[in-house]
Coordinates of C-alpha atoms and ligand atoms in Angstrom, one line a residue:
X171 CA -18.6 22.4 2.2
X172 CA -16.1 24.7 1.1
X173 CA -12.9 24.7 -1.0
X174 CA -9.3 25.0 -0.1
X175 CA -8.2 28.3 -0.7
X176 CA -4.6 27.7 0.2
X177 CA -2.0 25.3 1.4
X178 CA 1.3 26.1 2.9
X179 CA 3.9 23.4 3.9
X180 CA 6.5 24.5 6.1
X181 CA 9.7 22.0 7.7
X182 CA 9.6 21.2 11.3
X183 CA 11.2 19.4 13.9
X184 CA 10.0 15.7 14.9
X185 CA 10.9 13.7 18.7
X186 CA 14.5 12.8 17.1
X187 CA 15.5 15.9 16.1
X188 CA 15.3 15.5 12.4
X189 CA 13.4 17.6 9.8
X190 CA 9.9 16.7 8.9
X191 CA 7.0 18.0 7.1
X192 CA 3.9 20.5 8.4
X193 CA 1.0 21.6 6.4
X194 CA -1.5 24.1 6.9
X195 CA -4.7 23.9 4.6
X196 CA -7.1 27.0 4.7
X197 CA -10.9 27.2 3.3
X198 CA -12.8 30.7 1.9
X199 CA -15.0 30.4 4.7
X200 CA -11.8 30.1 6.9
X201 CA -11.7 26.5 7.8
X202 CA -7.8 25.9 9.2
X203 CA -6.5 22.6 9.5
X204 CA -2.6 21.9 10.4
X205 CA -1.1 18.4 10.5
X206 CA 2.5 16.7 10.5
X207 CA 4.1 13.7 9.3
X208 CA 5.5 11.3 11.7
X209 CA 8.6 9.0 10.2
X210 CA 9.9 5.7 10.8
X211 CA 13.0 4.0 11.8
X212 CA 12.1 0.6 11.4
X213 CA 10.4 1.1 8.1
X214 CA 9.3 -1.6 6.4
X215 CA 10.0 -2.5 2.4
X216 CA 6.8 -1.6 0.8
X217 CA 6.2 1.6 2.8
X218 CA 5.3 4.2 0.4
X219 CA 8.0 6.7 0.2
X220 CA 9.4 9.3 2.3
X221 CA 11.1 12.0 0.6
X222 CA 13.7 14.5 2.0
X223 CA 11.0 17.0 3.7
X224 CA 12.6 20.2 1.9
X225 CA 12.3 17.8 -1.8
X226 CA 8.9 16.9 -0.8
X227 CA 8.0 20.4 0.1
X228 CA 9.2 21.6 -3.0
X229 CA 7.8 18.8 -5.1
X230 CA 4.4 18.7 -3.3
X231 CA 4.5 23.0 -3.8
X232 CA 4.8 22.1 -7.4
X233 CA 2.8 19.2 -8.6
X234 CA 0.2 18.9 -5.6
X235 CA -0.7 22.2 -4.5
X236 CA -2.2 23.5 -7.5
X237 CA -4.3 20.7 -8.2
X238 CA -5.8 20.9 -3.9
X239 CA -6.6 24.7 -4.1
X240 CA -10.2 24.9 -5.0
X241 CA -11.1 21.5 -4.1
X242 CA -13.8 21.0 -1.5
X243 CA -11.6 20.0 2.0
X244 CA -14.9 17.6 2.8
X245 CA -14.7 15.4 0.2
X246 CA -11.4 13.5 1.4
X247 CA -11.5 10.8 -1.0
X248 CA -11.2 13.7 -3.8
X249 CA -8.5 15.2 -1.6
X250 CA -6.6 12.5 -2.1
X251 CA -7.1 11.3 -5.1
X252 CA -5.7 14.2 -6.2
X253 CA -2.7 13.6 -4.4
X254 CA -2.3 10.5 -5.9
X255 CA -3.1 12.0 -9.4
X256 CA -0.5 15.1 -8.5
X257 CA 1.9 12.4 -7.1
X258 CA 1.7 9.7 -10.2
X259 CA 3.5 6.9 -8.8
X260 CA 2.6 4.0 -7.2
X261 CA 4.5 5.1 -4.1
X262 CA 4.4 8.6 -3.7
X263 CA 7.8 8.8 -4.7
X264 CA 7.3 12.1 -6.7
X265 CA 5.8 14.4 -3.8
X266 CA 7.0 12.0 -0.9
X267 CA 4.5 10.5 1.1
X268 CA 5.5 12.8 4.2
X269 CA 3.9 15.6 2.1
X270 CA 0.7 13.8 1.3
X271 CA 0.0 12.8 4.5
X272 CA 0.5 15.7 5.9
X273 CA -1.8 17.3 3.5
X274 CA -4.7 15.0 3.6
X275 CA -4.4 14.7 7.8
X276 CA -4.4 18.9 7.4
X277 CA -7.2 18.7 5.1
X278 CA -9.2 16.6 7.3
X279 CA -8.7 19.1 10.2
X280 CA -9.6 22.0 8.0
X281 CA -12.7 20.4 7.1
X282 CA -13.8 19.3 10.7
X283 CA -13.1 22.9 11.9
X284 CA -15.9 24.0 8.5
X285 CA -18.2 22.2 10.3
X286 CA -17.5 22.8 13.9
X287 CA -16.9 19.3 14.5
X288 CA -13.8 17.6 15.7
X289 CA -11.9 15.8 14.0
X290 CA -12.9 12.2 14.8
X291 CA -16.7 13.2 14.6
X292 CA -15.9 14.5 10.9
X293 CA -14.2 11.2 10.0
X294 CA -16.0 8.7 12.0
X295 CA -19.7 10.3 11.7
X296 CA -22.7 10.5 13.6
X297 CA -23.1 6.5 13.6
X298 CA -19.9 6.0 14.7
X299 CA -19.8 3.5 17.8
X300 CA -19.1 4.4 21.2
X301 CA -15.8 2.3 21.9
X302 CA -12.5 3.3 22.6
X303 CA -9.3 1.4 22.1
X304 CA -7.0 0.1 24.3
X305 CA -3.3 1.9 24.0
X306 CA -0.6 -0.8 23.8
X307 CA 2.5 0.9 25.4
X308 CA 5.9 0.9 24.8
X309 CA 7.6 0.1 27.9
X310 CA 10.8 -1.6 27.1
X311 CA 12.5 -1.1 24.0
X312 CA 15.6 -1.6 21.7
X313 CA 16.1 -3.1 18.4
X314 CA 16.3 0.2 15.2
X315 CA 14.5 2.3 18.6
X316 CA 18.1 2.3 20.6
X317 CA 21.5 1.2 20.6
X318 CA 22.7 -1.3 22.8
X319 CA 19.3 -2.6 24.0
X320 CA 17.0 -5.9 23.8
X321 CA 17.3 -7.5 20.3
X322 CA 13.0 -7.6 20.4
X323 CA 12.2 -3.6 19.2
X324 CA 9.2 -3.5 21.7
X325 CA 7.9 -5.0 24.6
X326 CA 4.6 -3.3 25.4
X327 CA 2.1 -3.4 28.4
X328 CA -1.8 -3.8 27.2
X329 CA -4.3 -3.0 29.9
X330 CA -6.6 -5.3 28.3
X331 CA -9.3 -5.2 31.5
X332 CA -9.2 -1.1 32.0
X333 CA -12.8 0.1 32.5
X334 CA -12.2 3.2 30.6
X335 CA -9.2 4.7 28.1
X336 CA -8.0 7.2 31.2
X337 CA -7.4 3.9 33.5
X338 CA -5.6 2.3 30.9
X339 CA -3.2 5.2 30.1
X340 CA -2.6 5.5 33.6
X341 CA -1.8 2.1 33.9
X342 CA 0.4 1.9 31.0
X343 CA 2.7 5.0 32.5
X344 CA 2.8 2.9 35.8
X345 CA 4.0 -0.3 34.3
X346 CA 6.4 2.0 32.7
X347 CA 7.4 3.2 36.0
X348 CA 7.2 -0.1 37.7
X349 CA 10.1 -1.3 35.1
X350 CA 11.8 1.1 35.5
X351 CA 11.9 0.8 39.9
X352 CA 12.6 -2.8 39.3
X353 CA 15.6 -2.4 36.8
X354 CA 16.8 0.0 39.8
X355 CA 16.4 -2.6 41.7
X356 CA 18.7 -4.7 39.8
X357 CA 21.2 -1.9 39.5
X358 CA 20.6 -1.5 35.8
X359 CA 20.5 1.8 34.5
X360 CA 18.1 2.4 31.8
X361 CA 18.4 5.6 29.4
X362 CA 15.5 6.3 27.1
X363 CA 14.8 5.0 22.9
X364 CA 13.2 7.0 20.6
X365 CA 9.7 6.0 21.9
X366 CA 10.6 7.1 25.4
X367 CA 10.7 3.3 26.3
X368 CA 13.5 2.0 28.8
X369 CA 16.8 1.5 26.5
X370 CA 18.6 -1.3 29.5
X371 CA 21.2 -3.2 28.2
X372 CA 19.8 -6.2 29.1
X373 CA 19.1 -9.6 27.1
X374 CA 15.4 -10.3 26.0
X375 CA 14.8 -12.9 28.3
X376 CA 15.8 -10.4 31.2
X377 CA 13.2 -7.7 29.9
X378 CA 10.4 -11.1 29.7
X379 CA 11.0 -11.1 33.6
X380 CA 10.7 -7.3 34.0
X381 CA 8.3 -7.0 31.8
X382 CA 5.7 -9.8 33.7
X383 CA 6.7 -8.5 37.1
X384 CA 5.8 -4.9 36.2
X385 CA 2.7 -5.8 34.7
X386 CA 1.7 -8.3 37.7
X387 CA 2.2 -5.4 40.2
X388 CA 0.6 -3.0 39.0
X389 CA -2.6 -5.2 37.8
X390 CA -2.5 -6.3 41.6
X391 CA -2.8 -2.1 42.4
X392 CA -5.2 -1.1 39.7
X393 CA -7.8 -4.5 39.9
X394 CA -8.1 -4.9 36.2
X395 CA -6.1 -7.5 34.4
X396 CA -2.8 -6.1 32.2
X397 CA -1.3 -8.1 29.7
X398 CA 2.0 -7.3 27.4
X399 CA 3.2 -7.8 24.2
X400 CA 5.6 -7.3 21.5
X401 CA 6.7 -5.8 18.5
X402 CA 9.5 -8.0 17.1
X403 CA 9.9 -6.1 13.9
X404 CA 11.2 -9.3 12.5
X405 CA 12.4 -7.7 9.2
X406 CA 15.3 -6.2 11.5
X407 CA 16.2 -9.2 13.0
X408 CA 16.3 -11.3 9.9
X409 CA 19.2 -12.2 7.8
X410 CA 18.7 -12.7 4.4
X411 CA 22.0 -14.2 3.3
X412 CA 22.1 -16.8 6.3
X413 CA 18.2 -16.9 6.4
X414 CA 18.3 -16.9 9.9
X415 CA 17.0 -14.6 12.6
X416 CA 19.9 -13.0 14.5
X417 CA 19.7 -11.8 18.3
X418 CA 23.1 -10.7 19.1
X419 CA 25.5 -14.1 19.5
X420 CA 22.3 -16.5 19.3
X421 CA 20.5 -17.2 15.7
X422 CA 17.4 -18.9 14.9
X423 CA 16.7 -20.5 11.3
X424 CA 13.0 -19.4 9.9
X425 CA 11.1 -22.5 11.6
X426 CA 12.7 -22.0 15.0
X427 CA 11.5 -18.5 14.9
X428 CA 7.9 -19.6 14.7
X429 CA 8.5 -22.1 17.8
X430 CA 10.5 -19.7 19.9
X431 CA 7.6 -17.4 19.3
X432 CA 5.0 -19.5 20.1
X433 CA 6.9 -20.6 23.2
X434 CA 7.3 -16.5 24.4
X435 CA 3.0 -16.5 23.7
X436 CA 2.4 -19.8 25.9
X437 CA 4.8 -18.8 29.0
X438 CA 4.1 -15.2 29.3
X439 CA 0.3 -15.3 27.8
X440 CA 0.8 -12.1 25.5
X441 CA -1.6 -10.7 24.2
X442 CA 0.0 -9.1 21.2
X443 CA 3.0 -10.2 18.8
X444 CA 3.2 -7.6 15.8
X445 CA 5.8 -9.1 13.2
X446 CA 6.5 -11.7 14.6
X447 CA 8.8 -12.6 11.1
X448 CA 10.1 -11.3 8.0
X449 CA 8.0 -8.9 5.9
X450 CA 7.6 -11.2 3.0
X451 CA 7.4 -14.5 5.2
X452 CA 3.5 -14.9 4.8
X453 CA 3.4 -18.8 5.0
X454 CA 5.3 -18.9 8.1
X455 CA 3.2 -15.7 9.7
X456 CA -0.2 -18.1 8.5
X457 CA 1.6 -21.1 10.3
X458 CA 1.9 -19.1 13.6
X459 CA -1.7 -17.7 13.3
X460 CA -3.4 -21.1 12.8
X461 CA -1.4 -22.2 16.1
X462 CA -1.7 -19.3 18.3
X463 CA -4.4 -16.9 16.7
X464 CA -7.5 -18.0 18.9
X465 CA -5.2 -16.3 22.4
X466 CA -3.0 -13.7 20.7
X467 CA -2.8 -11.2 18.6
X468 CA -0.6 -11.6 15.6
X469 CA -0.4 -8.4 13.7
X470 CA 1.2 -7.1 10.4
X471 CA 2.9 -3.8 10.4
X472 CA 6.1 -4.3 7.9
X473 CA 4.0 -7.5 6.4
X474 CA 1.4 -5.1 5.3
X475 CA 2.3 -1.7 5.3
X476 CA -1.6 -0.4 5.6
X477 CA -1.7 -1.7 2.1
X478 CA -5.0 -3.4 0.8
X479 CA -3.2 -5.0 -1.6
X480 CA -0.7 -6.9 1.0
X481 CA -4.0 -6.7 3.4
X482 CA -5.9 -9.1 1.1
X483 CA -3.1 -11.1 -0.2
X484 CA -2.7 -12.0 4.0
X485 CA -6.7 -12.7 4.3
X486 CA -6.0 -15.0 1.7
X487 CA -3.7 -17.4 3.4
X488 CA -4.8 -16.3 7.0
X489 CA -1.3 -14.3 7.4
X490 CA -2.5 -12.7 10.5
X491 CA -5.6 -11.8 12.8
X492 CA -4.8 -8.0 13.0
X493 CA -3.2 -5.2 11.5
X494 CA -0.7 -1.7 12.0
X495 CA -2.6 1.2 10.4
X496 CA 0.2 3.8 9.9
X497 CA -0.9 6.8 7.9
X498 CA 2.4 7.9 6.7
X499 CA 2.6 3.8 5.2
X500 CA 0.4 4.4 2.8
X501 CA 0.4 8.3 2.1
X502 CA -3.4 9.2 2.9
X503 CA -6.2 8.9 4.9
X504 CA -8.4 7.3 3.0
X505 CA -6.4 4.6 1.7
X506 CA -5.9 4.4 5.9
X507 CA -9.8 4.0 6.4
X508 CA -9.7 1.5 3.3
X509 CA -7.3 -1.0 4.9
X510 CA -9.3 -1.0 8.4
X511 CA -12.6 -1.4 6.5
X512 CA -11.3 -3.9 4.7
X513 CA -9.5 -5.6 7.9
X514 CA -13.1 -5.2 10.0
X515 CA -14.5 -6.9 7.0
X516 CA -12.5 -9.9 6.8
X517 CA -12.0 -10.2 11.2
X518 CA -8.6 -8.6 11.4
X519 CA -8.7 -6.2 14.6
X520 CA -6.9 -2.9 13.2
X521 CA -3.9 -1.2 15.8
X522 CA -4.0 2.7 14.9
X523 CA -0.3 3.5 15.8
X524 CA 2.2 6.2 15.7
X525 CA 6.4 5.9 14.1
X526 CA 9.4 6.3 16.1
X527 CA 9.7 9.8 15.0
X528 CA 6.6 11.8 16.0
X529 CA 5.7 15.6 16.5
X530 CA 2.6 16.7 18.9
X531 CA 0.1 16.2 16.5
X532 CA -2.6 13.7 17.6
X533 CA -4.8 13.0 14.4
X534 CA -4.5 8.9 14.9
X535 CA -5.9 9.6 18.2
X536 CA -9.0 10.5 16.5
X537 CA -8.4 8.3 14.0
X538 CA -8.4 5.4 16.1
X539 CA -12.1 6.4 17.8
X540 CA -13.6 7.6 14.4
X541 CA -12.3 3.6 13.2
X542 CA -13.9 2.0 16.4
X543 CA -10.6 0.5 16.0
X544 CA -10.1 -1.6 19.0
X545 CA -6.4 -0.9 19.7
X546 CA -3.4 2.2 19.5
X547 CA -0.2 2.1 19.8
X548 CA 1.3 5.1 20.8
X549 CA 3.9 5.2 23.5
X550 CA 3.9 5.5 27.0
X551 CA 5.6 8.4 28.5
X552 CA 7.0 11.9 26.1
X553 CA 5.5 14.3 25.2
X554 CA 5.1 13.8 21.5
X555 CA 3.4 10.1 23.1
X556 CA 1.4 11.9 26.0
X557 CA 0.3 14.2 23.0
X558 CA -2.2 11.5 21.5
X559 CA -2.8 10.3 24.8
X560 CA -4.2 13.1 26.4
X561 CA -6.1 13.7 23.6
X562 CA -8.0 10.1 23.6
X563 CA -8.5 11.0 27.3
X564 CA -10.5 14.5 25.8
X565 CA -12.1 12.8 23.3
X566 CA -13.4 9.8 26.1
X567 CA -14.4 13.0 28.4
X568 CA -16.2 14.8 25.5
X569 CA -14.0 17.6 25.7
X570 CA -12.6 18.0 22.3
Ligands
LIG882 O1 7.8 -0.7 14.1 C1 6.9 0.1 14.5 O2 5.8 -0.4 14.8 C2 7.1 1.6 14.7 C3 6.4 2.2 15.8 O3 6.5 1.7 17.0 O4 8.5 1.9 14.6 P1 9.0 2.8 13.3 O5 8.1 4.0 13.3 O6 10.4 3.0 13.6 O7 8.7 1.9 12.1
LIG883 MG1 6.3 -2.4 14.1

């Protein structure tokens, strides 16, 4: 073990362009760790809070750092308690929760590279098991991702049946490809969102018939079976005022939500519907679990925000059967690791996943094996994407 000697947070560029935060924590014994925060577009309500990255730098420089320097970088839970001491809000609205994470994914790093150990070895341990999780890919996208798009944010192949994490990558970047050879086809053109999913301008229910084909074709060439799914990020598409969800021209009231998802789950047999409604709709979420939850996935990113307390308020009333870990959610790793314990616990499956807005650093990819977590979501195609992908491919090869 040894203690953090110094911590320098720095502004970088992330996938869209924009400004976001890097730290760099260094032990006596020279331990280095470096780690970004990624950032949303889509972000739900109760996301702890992001701050401008040159108020959280200063903030974090301030209130943070001198509380971190001297503590040992191996005891992560006192790592971040003391961000959340240094921080004093519920929401990391004082140092911004782009600073903390950073800090406690840099911290981490620092204290795998102590030991000689990477990263997911440190965090998951010797005992950690042996599975890897299957990356749901972002093929076609629109929603807060790109203008002029499908209303549904995400539609995303899952290689359910891959033998191993490289086939399923693989896989994934050929649906990808196969969408994007049949939109050809049609003579759509297809620009890229901010996930380097296709941006058509195309209704949903055109992208449902891509989307199958694409998937059908290339399970033919590959022998394993691939399913898709979706990302609705129903907190964008609902309307408060008329209570309805809106998809361009057509609405749907609250109730006809939960049927016309349902319906999309029966026809196309996905495999994975991640807010499927309205962040703070948990009766109607527990309705659509009880009728679809032994076949699908139904899992709570916005509805839960990697927070134990939405977490359990969901277990209660049977909200969901899975759940979006995002780091940058909830402000540090351990409160991460708390909400997949507690998900593992209680059934939920946990989905490691990036934001829109990413930078090349791939700490959920070893966050996701250290978890035994049994799925990621992290893009398709990019190189902030490939980034964690490669990286899982290392890890599955031994060669990180
Ligand atoms: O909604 C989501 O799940 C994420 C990532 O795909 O998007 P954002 O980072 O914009 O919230
Ligand atoms: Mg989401």
């Amino acid at each position: 073990m040894t203690r953090i000697t110094s911590i320098a947070l720095r502004r970088v560029l992330d996938s869209r362009g924009n400004a976001t935060v890097e730290a760099d924590v260094l032990t006596e014994s020279g331990g280095f760790g470096r780690a970004a925060a990624p950032s949303g577009a889509s972000t739900g309500e109760y996301e702890a809070v992001e701050r401008p990255p040159s108020e959280a730098i200063a903030a974090a420089r301030e209130h943070a750092v001198p509380r971190l320097e001297g503590l040992y970088a191996g005891d992560q839970r006192e790592v971040d308690a003391a961000l959340r001491a240094a921080d004093g809000t519920e929401d990391f609205s004082a140092i911004g929760a782009n600073s903390a994470v950073a800090i406690s994914m840099a911290a981490a790093k620092a204290a795998a590279d102590v030991i000689g150990a990477p990263l997911y070895q440190h965090l998951g341990g010797a005992f950690r098991g042996e599975n890897f999780p299957v990356p749901l890919g972002n093929v076609i996208g629109g929603g807060e991702h790109a203008a002029d798009a499908t209303d549904i944010q995400e539609f995303l192949a899952a290689p359910v049946g891959a033998p191993s994490v490289s086939e399923a990558v693989f896989a994934n970047a050929a649906v990808h490809a196969a969408a994007a050879s049949i939109l050809a086809d049609r003579g759509v053109p297809a620009a890229k969102g901010d996930e380097g999913a296709l941006a058509p301008s195309i209704s949903d229910a055109e992208a449902f018939e891509v989307m199958a084909e694409a998937t059908d074709r290339v399970a033919e060439e590959v022998g394993f079976s691939i399913r898709f799914g979706l990302d609705m990020a129903g907190a964008e598409l609902y309307d408060a005022d008329a209570d309805a969800y809106v998809y361009g021209e057509e609405t749907r009231s609250p109730d006809e939500q939960v049927e016309y998802v349902a319906g999309l789950i029966e026809e196309y047999d996905l495999a994975y519907v991640e807010d499927p409604l309205d962040e703070d709709d948990y009766d109607r979420f527990a309705t659509l679990t009880e009728r679809v939850g032994d076949r699908t996935l139904i899992c709570g990113d916005d509805l839960f925000v990697t927070n134990v307390d939405r977490l359990e308020e969901g277990i209660d009333v049977g909200a969901a059967n899975s759940i979006l870990i995002k780091p940058n959610q909830i402000g540090t790793l351990s409160q991460a690791f708390d909400a997949v314990e507690l998900a593992t616990r209680n059934g939920y499956d946990s989905v490691i996943s990036h934001r829109s807005g990413e930078t090349e650093d791939t700490t959920i990819a070893h966050l996701a094996v250290a978890t035994d977590a049994p799925y990621i979501k992290t893009g398709t195609v990019g190189g902030e994407r490939t980034a964690k992908l490669n990286e899982l491919i290392r890890i599955a090869d031994g060669a990180v």
